[in-house]
Short mmCIF file of C-alpha atoms in Angstrom, two decimals:
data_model
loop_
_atom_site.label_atom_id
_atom_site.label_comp_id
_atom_site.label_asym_id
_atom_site.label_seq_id
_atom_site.Cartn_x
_atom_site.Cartn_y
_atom_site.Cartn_z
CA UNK A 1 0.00 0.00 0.00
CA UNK A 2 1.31 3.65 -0.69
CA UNK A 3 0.39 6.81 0.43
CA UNK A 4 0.80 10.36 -1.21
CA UNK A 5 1.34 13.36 0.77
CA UNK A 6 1.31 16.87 0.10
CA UNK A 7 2.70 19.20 2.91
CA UNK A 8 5.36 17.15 3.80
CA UNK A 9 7.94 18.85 4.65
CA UNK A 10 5.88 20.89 7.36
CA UNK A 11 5.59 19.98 11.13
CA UNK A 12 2.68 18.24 10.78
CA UNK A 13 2.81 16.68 7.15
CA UNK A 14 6.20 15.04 8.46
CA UNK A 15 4.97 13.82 11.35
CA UNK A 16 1.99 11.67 9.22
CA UNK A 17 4.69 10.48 7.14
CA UNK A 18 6.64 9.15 9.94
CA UNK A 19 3.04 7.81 11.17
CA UNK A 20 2.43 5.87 8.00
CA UNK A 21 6.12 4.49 8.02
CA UNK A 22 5.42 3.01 11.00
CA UNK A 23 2.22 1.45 10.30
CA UNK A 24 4.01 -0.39 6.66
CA UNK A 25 2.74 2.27 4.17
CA UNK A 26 5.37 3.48 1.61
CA UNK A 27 4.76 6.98 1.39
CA UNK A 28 5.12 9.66 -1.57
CA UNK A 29 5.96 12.86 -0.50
CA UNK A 30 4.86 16.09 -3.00
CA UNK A 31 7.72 18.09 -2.74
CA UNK A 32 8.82 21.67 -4.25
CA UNK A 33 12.39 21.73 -5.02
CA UNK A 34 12.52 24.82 -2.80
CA UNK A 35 10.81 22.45 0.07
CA UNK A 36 13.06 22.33 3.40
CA UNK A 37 13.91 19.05 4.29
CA UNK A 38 14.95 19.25 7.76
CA UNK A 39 11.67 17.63 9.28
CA UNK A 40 12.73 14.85 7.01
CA UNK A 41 16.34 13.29 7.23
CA UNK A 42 15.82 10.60 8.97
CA UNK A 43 12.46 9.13 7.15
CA UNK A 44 12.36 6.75 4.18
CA UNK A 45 10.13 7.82 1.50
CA UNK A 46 9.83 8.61 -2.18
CA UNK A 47 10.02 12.34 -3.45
CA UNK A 48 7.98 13.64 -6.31
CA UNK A 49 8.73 16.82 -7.17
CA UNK A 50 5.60 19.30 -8.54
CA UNK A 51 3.72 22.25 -7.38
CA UNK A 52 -0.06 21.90 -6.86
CA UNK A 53 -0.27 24.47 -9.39
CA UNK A 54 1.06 22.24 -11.82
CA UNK A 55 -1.02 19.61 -13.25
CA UNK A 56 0.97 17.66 -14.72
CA UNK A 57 3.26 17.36 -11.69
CA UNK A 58 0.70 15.85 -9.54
CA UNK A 59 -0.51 13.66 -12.02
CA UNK A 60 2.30 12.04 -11.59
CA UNK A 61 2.60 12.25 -8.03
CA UNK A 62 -0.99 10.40 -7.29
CA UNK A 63 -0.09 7.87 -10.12
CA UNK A 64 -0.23 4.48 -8.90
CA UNK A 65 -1.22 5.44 -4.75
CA UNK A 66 -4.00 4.19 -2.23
CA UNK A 67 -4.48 7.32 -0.04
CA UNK A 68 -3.79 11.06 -0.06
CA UNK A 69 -3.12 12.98 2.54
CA UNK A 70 -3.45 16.67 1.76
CA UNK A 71 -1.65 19.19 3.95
CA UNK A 72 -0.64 21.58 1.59
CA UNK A 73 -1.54 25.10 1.84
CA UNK A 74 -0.72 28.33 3.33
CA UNK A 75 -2.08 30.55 6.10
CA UNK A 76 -0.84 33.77 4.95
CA UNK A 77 -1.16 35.17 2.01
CA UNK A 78 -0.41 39.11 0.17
CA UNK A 79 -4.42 38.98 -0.46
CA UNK A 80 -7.24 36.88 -0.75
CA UNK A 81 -7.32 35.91 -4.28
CA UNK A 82 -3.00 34.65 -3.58
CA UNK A 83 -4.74 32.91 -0.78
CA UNK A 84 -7.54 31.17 -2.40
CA UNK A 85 -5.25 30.58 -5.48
CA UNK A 86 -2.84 28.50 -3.27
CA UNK A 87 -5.62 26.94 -1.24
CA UNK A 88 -8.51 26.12 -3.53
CA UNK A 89 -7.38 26.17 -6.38
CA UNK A 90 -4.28 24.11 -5.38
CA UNK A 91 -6.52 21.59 -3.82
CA UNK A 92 -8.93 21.28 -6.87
CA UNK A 93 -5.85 20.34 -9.18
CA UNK A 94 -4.66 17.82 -6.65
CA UNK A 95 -8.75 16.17 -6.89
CA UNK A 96 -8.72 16.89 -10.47
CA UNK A 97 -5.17 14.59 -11.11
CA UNK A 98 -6.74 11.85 -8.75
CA UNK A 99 -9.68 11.66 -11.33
CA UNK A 100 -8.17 11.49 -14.52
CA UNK A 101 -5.19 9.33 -13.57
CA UNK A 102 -6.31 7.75 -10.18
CA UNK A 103 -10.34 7.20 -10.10
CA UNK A 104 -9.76 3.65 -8.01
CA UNK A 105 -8.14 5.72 -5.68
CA UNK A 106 -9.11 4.28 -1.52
CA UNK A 107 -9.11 7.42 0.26
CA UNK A 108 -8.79 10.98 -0.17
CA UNK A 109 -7.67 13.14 3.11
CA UNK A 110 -8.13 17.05 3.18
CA UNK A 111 -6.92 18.14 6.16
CA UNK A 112 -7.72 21.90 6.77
CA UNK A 113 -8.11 23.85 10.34
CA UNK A 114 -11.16 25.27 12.16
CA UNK A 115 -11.10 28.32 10.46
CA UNK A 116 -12.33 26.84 7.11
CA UNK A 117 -15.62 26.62 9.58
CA UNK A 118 -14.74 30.24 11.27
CA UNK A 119 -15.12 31.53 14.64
CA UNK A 120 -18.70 31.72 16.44
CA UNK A 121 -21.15 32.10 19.19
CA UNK A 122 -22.53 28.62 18.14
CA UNK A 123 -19.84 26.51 16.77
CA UNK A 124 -19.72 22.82 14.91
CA UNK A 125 -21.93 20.67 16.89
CA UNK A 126 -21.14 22.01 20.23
CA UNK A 127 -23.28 25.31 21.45
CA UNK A 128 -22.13 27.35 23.77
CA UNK A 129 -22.94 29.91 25.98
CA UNK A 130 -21.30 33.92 26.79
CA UNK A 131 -20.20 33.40 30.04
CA UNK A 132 -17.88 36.31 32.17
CA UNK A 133 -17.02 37.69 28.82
CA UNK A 134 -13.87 34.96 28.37
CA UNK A 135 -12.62 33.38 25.01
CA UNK A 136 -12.49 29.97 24.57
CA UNK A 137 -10.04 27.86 22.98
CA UNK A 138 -10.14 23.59 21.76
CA UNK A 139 -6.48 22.69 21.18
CA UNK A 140 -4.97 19.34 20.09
CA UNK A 141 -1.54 17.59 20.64
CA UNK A 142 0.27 17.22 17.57
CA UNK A 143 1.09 13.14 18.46
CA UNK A 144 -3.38 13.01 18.66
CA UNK A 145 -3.11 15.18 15.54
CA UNK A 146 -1.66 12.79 13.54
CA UNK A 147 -3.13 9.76 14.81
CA UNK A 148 -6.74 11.33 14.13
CA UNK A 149 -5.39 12.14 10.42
CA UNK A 150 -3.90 8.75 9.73
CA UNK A 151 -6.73 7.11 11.50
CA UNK A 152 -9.01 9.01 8.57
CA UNK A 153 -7.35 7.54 6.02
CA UNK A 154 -6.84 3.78 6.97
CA UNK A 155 -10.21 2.94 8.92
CA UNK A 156 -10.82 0.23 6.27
CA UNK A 157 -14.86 1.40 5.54
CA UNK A 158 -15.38 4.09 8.36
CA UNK A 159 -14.97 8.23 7.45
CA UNK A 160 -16.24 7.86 3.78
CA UNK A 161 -17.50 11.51 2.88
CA UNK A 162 -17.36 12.68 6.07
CA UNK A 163 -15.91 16.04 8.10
CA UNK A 164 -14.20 15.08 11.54
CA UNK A 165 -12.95 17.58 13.83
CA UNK A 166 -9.93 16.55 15.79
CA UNK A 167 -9.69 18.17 19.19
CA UNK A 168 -8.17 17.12 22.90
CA UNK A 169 -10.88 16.39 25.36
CA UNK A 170 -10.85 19.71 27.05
CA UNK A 171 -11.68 23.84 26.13
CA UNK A 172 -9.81 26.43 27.71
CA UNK A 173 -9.99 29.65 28.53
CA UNK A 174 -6.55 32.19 26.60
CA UNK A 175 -5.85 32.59 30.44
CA UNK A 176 -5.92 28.56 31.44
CA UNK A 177 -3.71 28.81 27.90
CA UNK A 178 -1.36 30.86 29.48
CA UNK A 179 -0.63 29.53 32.49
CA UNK A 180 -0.06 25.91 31.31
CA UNK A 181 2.43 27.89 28.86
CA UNK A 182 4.12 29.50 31.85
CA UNK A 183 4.41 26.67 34.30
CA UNK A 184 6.18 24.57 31.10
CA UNK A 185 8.73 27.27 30.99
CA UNK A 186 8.76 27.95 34.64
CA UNK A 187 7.92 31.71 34.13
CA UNK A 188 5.57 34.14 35.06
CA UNK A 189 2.87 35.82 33.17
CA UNK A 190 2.05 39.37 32.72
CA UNK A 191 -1.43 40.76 31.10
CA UNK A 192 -0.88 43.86 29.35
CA UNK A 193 -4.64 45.35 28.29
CA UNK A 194 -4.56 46.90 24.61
CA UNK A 195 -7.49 49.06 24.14
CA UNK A 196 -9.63 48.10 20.85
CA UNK A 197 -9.48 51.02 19.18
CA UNK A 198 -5.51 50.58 19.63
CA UNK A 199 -6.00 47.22 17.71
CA UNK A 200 -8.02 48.48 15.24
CA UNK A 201 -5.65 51.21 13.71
CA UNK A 202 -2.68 48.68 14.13
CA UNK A 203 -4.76 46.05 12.00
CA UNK A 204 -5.98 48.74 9.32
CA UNK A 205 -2.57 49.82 9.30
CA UNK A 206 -0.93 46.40 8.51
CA UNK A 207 -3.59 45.90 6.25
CA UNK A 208 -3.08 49.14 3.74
CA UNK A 209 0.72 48.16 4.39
CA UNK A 210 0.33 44.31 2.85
CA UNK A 211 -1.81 45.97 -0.06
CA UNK A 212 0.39 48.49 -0.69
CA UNK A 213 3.53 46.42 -0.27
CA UNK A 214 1.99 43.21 -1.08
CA UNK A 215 3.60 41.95 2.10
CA UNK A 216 2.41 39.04 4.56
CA UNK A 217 2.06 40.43 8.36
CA UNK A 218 1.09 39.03 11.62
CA UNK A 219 -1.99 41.54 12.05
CA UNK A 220 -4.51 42.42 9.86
CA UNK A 221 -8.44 43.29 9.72
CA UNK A 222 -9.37 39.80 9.20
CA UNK A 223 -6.86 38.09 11.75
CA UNK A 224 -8.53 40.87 14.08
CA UNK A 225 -11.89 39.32 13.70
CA UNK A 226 -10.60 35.70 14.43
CA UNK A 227 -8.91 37.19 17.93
CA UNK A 228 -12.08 38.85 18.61
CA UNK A 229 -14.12 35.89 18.30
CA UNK A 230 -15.63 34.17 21.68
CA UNK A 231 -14.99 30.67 20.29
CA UNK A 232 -12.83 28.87 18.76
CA UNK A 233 -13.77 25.41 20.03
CA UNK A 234 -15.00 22.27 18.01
CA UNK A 235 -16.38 18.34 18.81
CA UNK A 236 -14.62 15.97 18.91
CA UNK A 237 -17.39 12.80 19.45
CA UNK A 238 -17.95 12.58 15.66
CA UNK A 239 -14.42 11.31 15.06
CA UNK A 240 -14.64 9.30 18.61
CA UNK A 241 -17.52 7.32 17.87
CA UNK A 242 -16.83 6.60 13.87
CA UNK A 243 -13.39 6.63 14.01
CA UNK A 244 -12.47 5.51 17.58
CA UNK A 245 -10.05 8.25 18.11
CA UNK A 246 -9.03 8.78 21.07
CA UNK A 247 -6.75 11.86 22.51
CA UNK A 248 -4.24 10.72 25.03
CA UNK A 249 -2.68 14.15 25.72
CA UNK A 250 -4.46 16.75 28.19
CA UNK A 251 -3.33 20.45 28.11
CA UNK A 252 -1.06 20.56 30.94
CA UNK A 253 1.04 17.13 30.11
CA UNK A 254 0.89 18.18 26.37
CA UNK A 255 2.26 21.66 26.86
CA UNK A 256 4.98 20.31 29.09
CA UNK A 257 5.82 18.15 26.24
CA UNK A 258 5.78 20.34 23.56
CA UNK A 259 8.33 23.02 25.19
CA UNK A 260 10.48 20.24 26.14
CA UNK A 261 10.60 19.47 22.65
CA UNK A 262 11.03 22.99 21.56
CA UNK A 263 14.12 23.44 23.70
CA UNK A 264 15.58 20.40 22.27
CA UNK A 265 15.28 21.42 19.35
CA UNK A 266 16.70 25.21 19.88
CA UNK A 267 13.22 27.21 19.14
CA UNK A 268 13.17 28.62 22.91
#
């Protein structure tokens, strides 16, 4: 059995490819010659080498594979049509090469984040109510990450056609965030209040700046509205009861973790 995936060479795409190693899959990795392959040394797959803007490059890539996994795709972008062009579009080539050149194809995976459903008061299957004015937050280990995404793919007649969100077992408050964050690094935390109307020029600024510049920046208009929003928090009992998935890490143990990691690695 083999297994293309797109997004590779990212934190996550790596990680399923390592996933799928381990489980006997040979994998296919789409790569960009510019793609970094540090995330990747030490795994043993196939490279095929094509843009999801080119057609004929991913023909060849989904030529002959069981599953997809698709990762690819970018979360900034100069402007919306850039965006869409990399996201959409990108993914309807990669759909478009599995027809004409893969239609017995087992499995297609499109992985995406919460935000392709937005922020909201009511949010995918699980309603919630304004309480004390706090935000709240659904986050996700990357080790359940990947077992939710590979699980997806390889549940032999389970998933077919179907949206799963994959989530940890718990929603937290930015402040609960924030401490688990400090105690990992064994600091202290400071909240500094920004007036909205502060925000709000800073984000219209960045905004005429990216236009003008055509520039990616950290702060914009529309990343303003997803900070703003009360909820960002999904279900997880879809995936749970036709998947069996099952998160191991909680928020505490998983943030503990995760610096750990990052300081072996150098990023802190």
């Amino acid at each position: 059995m083999q297994a293309l995936v797109t997004g590779g060479s990212g934190f996550i795409g790596s990680e399923v490819i390592h996933q799928l190693i381990q489980q006997g899959i040979s994998v296919r990795a789409l790569l960009r010659q510019t793609s970094p392959r540090h995330n990747l040394h030490a795994l043993d797959f196939e490279t095929a080498l094509g843009d999801l803007s080119d057609l004929e490059s991913l023909q060849r890539a989904v030529k002959g594979v069981d599953y997809v996994f698709h990762l690819a795709g970018v979360i900034q972008a100069r402007n919306r049509a850039e965006y869409f062009s990399h996201n959409a579009v990108g993914t309807g080539n990669l759909a478009r090469a599995c027809a004409e050149v893969n239609p017995g194809l087992t499995r297609f995976v499109y992985v995406s984040s919460i935000a392709a459903s937005g922020p909201s008061d009511i949010v995918p299957v699980l309603p919630s109510k304004r309480r004390n004015g706090k935000k709240y937050y659904s986050v996700i280990h990357v080790e359940d990450l990947v077992k939710g995404i590979v699980l997806s793919g390889l549940a032999p007649d389970q998933g077919l056609r179907e949206v799963f969100f994959l989530c940890g077992d718990g929603i937290y408050t930015w402040s609960e965030l924030m401490a688990a964050m400090a105690e990992g690094l064994g600091k202290r935390t400071v909240n500094v209040p920004v007036p909205g109307f502060a925000l709000t020029g800073l984000g219209a600024m960045y905004t005429a700046a990216g236009w003008l510049l055509q520039k990616n920046y950290p702060l914009s208009l529309d990343k303003l509205k997803e900070l703003r929003a009360d909820y960002w928090i999904c279900s997880n009992e879809r995936a749970k009861k036709v998947l069996g998935f099952e998160p191991r890490w909680d928020l505490r143990r998983g943030m503990a973790q995760t610096i750990s990691w990052y300081r072996l690695n150098g990023w802190v």
